[in-house]
PDB file of C-alpha atoms in Angstrom:
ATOM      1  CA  UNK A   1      51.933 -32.165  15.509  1.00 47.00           C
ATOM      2  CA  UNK A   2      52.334 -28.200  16.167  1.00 45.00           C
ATOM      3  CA  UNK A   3      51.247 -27.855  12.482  1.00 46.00           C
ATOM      4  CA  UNK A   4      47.945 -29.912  13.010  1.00 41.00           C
ATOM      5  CA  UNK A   5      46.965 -28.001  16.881  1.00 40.00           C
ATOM      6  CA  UNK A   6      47.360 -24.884  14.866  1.00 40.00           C
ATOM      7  CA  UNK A   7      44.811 -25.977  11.875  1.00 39.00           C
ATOM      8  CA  UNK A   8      42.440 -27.330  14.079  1.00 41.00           C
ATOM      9  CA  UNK A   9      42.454 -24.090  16.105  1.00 42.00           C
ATOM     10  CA  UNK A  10      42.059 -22.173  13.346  1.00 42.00           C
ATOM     11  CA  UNK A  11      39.141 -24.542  12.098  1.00 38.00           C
ATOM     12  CA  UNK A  12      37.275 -24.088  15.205  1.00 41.00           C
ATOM     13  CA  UNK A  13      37.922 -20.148  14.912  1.00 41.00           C
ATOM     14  CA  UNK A  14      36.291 -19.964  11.474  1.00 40.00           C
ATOM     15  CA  UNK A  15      33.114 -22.400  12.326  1.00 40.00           C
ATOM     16  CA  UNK A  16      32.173 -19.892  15.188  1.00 41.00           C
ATOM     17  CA  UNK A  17      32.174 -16.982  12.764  1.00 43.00           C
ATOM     18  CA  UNK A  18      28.592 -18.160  11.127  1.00 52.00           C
ATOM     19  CA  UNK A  19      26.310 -16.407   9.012  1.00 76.00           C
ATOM     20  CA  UNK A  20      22.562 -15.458   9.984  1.00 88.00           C
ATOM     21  CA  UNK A  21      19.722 -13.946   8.764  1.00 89.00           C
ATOM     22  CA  UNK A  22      17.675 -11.177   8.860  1.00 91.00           C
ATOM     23  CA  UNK A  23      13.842 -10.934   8.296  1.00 90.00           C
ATOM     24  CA  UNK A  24      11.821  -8.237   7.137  1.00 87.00           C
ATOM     25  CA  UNK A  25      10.621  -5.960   3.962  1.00 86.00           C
ATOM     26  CA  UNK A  26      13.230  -5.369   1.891  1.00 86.00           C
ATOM     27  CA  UNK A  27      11.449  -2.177   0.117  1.00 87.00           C
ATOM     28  CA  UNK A  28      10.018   0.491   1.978  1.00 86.00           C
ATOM     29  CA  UNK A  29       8.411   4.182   0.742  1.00 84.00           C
ATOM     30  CA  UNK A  30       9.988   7.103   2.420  1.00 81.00           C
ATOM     31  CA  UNK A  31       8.621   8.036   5.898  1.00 81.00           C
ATOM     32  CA  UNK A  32       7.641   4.293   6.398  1.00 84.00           C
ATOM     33  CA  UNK A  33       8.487   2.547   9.211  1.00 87.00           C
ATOM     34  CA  UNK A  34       9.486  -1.189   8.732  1.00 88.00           C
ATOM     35  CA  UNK A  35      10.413  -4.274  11.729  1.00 90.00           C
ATOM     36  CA  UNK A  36      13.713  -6.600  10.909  1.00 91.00           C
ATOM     37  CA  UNK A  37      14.646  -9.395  13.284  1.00 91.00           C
ATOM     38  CA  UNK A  38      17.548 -11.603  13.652  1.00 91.00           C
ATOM     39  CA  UNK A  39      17.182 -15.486  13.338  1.00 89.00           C
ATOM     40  CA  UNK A  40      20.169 -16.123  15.969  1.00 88.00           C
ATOM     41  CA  UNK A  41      19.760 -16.383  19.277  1.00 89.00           C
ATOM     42  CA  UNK A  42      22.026 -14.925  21.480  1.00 90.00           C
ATOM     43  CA  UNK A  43      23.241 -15.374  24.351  1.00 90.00           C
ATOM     44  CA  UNK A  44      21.470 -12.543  26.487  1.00 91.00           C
ATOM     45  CA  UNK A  45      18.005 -10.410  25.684  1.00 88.00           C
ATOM     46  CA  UNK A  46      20.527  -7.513  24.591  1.00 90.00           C
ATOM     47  CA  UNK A  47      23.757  -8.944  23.055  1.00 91.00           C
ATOM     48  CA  UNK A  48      22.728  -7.795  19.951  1.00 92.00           C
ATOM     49  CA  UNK A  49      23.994  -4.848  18.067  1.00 93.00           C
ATOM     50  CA  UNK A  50      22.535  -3.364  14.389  1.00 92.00           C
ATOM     51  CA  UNK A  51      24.266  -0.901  12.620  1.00 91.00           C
ATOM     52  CA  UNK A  52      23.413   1.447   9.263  1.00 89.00           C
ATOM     53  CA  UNK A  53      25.535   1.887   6.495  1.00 84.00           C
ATOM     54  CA  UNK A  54      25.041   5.241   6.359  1.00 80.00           C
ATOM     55  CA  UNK A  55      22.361   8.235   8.037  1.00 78.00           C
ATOM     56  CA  UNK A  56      19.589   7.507   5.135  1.00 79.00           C
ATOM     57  CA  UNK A  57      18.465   4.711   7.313  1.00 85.00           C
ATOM     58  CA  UNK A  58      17.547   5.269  10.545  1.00 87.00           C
ATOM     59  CA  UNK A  59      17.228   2.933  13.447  1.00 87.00           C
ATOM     60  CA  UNK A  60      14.491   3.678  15.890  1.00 83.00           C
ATOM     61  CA  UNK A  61      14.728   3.101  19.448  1.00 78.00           C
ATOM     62  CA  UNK A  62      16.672   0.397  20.739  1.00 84.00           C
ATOM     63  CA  UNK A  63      19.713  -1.195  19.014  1.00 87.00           C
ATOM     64  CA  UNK A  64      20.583  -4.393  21.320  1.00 90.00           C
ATOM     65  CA  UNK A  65      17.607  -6.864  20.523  1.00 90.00           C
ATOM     66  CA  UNK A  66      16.695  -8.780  18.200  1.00 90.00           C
ATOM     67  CA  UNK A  67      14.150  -7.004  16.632  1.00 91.00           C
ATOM     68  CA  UNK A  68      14.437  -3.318  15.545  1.00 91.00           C
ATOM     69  CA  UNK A  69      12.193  -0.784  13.682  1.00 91.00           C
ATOM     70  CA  UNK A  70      13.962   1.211  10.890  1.00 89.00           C
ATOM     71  CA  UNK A  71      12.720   4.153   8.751  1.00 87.00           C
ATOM     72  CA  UNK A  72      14.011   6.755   6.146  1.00 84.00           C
ATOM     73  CA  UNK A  73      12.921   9.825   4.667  1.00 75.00           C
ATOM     74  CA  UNK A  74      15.053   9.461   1.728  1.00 78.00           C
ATOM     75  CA  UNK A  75      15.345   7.469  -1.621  1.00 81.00           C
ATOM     76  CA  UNK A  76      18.245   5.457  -2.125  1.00 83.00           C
ATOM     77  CA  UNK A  77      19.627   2.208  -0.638  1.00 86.00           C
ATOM     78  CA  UNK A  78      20.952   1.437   2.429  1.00 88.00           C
ATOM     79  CA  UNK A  79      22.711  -1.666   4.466  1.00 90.00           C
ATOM     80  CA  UNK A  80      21.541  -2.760   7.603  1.00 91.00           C
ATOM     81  CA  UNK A  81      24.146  -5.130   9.538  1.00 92.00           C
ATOM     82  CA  UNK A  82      24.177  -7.110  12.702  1.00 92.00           C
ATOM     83  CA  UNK A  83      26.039  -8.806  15.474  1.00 93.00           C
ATOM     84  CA  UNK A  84      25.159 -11.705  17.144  1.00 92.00           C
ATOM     85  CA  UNK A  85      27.183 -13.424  20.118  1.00 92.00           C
ATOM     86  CA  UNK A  86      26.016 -16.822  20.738  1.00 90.00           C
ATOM     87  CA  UNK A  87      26.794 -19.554  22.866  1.00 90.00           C
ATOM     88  CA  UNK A  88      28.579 -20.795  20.059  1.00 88.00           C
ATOM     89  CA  UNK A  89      30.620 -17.330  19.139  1.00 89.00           C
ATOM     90  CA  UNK A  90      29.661 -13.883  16.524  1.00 90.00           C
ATOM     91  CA  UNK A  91      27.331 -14.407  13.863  1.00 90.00           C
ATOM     92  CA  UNK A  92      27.115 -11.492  12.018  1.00 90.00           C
ATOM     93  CA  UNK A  93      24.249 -10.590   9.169  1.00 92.00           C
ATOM     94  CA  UNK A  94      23.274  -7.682   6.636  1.00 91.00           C
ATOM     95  CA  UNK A  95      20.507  -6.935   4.498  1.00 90.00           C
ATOM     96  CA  UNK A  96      20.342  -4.338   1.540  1.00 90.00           C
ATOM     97  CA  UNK A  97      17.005  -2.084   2.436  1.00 89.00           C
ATOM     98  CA  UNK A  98      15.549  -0.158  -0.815  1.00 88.00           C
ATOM     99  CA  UNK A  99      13.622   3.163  -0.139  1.00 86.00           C
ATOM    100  CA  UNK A 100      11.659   4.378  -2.951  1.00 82.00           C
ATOM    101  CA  UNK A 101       8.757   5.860  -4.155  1.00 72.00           C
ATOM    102  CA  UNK A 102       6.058   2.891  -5.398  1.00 64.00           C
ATOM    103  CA  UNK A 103       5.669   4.075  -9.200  1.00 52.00           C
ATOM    104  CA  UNK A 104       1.682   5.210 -10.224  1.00 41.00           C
ATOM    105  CA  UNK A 105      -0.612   2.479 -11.904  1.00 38.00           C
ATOM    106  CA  UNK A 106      -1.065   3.481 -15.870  1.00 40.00           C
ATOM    107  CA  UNK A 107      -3.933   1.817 -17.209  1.00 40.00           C
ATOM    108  CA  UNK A 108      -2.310  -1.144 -18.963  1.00 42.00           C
ATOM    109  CA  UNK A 109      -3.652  -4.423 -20.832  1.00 44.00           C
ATOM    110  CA  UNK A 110      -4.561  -6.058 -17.769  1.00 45.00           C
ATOM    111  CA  UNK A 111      -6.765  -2.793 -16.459  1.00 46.00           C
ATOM    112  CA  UNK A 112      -7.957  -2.500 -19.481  1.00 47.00           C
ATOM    113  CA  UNK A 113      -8.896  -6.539 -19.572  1.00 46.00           C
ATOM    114  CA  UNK A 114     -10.237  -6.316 -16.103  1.00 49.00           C
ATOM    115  CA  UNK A 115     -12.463  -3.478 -17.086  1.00 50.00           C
ATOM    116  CA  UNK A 116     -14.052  -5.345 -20.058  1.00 47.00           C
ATOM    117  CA  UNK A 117     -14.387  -8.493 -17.828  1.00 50.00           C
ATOM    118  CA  UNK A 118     -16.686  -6.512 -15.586  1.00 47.00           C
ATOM    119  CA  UNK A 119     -18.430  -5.292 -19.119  1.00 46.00           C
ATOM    120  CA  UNK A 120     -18.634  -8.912 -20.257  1.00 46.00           C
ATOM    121  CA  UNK A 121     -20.342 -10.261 -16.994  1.00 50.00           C
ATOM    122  CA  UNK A 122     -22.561  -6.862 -15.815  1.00 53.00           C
ATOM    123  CA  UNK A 123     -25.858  -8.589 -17.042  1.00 69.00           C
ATOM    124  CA  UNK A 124     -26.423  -4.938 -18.811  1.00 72.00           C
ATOM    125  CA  UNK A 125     -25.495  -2.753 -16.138  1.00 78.00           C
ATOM    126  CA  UNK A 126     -23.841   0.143 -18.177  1.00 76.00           C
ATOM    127  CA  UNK A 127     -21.041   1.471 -15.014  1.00 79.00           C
ATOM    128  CA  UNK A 128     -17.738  -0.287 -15.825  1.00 80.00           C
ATOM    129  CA  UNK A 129     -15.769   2.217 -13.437  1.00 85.00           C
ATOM    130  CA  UNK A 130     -16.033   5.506 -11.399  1.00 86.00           C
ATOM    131  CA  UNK A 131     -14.566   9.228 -10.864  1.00 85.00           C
ATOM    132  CA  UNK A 132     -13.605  11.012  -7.863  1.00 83.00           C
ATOM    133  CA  UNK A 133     -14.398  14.831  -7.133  1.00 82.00           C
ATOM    134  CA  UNK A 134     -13.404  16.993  -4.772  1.00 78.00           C
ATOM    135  CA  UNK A 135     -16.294  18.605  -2.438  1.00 79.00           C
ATOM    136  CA  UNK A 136     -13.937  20.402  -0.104  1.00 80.00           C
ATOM    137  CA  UNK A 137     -10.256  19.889   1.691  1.00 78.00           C
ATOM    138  CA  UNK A 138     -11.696  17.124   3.351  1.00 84.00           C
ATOM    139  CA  UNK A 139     -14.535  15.772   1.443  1.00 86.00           C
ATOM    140  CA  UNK A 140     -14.227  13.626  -1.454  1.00 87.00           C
ATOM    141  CA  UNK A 141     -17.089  12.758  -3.328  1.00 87.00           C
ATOM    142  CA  UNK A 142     -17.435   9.278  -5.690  1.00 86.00           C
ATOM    143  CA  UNK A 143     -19.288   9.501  -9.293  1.00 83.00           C
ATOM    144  CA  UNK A 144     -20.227   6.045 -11.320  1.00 84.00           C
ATOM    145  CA  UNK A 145     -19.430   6.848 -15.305  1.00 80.00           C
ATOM    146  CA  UNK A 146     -23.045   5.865 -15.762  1.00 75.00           C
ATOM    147  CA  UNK A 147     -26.752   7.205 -14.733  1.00 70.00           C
ATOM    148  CA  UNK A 148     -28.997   4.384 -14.529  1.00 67.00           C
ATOM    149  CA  UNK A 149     -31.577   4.903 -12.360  1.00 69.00           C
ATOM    150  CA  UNK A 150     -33.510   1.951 -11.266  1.00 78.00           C
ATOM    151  CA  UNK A 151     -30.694   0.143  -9.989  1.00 83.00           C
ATOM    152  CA  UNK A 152     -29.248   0.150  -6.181  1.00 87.00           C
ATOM    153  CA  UNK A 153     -26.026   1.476  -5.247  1.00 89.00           C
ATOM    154  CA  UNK A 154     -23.509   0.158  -2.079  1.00 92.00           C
ATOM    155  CA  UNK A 155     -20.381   2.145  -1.381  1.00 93.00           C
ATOM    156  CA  UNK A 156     -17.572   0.817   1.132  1.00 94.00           C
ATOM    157  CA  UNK A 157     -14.897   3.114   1.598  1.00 94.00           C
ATOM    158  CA  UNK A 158     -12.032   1.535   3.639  1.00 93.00           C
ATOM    159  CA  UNK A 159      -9.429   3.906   5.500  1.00 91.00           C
ATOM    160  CA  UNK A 160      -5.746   3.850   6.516  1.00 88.00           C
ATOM    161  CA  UNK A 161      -6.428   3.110  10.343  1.00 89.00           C
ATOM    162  CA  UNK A 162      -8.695   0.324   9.295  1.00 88.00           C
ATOM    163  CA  UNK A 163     -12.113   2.116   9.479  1.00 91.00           C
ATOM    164  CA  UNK A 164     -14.425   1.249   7.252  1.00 92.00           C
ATOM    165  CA  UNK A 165     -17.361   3.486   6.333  1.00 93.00           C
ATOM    166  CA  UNK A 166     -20.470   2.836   3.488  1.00 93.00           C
ATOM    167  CA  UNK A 167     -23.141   4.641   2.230  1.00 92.00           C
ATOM    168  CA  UNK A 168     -26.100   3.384  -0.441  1.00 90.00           C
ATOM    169  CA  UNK A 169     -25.781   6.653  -1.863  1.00 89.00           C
ATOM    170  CA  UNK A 170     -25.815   6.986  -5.450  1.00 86.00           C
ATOM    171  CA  UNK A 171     -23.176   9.980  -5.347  1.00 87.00           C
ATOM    172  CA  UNK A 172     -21.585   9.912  -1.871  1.00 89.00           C
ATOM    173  CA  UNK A 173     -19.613  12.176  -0.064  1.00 90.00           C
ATOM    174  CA  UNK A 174     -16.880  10.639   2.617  1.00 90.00           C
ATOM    175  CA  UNK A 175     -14.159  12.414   4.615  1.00 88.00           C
ATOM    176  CA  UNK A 176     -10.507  11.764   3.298  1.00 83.00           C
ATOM    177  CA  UNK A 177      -7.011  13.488   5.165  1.00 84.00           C
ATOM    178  CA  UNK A 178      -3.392  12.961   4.302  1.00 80.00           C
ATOM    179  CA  UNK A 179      -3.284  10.815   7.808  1.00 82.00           C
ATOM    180  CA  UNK A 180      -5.932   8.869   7.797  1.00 85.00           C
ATOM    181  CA  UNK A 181      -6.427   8.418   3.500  1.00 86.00           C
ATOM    182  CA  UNK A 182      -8.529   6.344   1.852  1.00 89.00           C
ATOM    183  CA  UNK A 183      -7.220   3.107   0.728  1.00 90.00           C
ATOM    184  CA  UNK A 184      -9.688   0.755  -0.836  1.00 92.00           C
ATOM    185  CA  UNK A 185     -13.446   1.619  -2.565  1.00 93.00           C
ATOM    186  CA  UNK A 186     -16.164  -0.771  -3.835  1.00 93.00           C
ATOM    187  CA  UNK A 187     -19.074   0.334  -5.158  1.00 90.00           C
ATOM    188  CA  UNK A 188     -21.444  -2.327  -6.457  1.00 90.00           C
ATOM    189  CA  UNK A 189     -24.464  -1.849  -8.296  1.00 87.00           C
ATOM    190  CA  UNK A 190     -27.813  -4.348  -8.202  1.00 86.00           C
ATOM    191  CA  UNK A 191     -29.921  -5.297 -10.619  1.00 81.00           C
ATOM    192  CA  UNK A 192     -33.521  -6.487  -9.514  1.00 76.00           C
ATOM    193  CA  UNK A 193     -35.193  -7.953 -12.650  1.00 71.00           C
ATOM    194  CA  UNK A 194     -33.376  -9.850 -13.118  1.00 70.00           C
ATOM    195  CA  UNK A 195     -31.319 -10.116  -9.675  1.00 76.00           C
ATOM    196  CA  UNK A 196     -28.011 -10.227 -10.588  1.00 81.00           C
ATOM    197  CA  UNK A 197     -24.485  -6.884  -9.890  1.00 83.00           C
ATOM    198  CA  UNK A 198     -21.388  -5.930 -10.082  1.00 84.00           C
ATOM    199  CA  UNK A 199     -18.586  -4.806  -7.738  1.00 88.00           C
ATOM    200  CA  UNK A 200     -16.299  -2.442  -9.130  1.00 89.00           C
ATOM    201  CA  UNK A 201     -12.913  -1.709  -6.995  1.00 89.00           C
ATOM    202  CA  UNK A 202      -9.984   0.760  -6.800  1.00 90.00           C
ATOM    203  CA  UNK A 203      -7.141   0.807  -4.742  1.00 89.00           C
ATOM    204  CA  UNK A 204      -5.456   3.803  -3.534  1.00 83.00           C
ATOM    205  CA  UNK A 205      -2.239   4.655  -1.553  1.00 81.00           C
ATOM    206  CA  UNK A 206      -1.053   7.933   0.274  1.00 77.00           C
ATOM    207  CA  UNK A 207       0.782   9.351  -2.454  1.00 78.00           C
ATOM    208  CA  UNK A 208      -2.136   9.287  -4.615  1.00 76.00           C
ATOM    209  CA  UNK A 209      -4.057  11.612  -2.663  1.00 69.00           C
ATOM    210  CA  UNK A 210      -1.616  13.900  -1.594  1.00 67.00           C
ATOM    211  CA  UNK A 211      -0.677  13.986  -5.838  1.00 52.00           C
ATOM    212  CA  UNK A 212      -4.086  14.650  -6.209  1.00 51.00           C
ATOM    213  CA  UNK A 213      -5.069  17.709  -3.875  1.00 49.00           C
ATOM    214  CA  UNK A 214      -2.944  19.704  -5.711  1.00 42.00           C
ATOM    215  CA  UNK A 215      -3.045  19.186  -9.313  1.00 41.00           C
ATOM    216  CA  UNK A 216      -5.823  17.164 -11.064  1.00 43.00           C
ATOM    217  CA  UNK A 217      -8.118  16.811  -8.341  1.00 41.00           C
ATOM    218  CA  UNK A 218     -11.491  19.177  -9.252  1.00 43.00           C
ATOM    219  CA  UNK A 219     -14.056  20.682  -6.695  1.00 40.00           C
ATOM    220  CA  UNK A 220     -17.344  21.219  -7.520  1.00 43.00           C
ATOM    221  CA  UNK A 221     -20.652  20.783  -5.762  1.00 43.00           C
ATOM    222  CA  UNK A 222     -22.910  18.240  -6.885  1.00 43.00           C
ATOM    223  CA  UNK A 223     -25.740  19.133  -9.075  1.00 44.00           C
ATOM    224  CA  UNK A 224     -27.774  17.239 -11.862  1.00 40.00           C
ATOM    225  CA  UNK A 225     -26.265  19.764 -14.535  1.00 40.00           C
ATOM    226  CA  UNK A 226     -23.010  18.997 -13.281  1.00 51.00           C
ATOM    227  CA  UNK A 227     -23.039  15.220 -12.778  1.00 47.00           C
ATOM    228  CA  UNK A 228     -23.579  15.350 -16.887  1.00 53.00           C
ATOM    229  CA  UNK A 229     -20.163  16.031 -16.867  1.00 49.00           C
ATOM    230  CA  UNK A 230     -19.236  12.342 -15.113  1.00 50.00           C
ATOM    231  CA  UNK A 231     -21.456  10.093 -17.355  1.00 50.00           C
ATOM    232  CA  UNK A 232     -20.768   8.155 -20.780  1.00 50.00           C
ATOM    233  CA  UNK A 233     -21.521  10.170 -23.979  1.00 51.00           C
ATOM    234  CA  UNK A 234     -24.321   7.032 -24.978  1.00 46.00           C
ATOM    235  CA  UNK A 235     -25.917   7.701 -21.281  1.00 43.00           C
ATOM    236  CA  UNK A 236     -25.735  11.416 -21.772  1.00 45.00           C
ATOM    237  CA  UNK A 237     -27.834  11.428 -24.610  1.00 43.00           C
ATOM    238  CA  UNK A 238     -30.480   8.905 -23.597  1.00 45.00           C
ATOM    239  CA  UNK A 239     -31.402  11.372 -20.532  1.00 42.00           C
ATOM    240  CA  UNK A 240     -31.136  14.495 -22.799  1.00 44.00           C
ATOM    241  CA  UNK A 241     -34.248  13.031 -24.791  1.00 44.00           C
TER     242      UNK A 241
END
């Protein structure tokens, strides 16, 4: 009888230990700042505690709810681990946080596929993509790799904080900063006879324009003589004749 008290004790022991789980990105780019929560409920607002494996990932601000913000500014991985005490006794938690560096987009098949999709269905608009040129430190202007001229041109430029800014500009000019970088542009292009475009996109993240500014990134000033320099070789010599 001693024998069973002491099983069943030690049965109820091990089903209050229980496992939970913890919610959030699992990848994050150095400097980022990331939210994880907890799906236990405990048994007060701040009977909670996280912990880091190590001091690559830091926890920001409070570490007694169930919901904390973590950040690193260093590659590498990390654990995150929590304690929960429930009505029902500790649940405890971890979760395996990556911080890396998101690799740069070659142009690969599928680019390359896209790219001749928006050939294949441009109703003979000759632009199938676009270059960026540097104005100034803070001015980044957008070439199409073609020179039609009888068609119209809409730019959107979309921004970090959400801002989105256009122009119907054939060669704009929009502000960029490390802070608030540009993230998304679409440029599409109209034909009127008949009516029928394209939209051309790129995406862009922070790294890309910080890579950029100092190595590959030109400046010039627009000018007719220089735009030459942006267009196809078959457009170049149709409006050198």
């Amino acid at each position: 009888m001693k024998n069973l008290l002491l099983l069943a004790a030690g049965f109820l022991a091990s089903s209050t230990y229980a496992q939970c789980t913890i919610a959030g990105n699992d990848n994050i780019k150095p400097n980022e700042t990331t939210s994880l929560t907890v799906d236990a409920k405990a048994q007060c607002d701040e009977c909670y505690s996280w912990k880091s494996s190590d001091l690559n990932i830091k926890i920001d601000g409070k570490t007694k709810t169930n919901k904390i913000d973590v950040s690193s500014s260093q590659i590498g991985k990390s654990t995150i681990s929590v304690s929960v005490f429930t009505n029902q006794g500790l649940q405890q938690c971890e979760k395996i946080i990556n911080v890396a560096v998101p690799a740069l987009v070659a142009a690969t098949p599928a680019v390359k596929e896209s790219k001749q999709n928006i050939i294949e269905n441009s109703c003979g608009i000759p632009v199938d993509d676009f270059k960026d040129v540097k104005v100034s430190e803070s001015i980044i202007s957008f070439f199409p790799n073609g020179n039609p001229t009888s068609y119209t041109y809409k730019w959107s430029v979309s921004y970090a904080n959400g801002e989105v800014q256009e122009s119907s500009e054939k060669i704009p000019q929009f502000f960029y900063s490390d802070v608030n970088y540009i993230t998304l542009v679409k440029l599409k292009i109209t034909k009127n006879n008949p009516i029928c475009s394209v939209t051309i996109s790129k995406k862009f993240d922070e790294n890309f324009w910080k890579a950029k500014k100092y190595s590959n990134l030109q400046q010039k000033v627009y000018s007719p003589i220089s735009y030459s320099e942006y267009v196809k070789p078959a457009e170049e010599a149709n409006s050198s004749k």
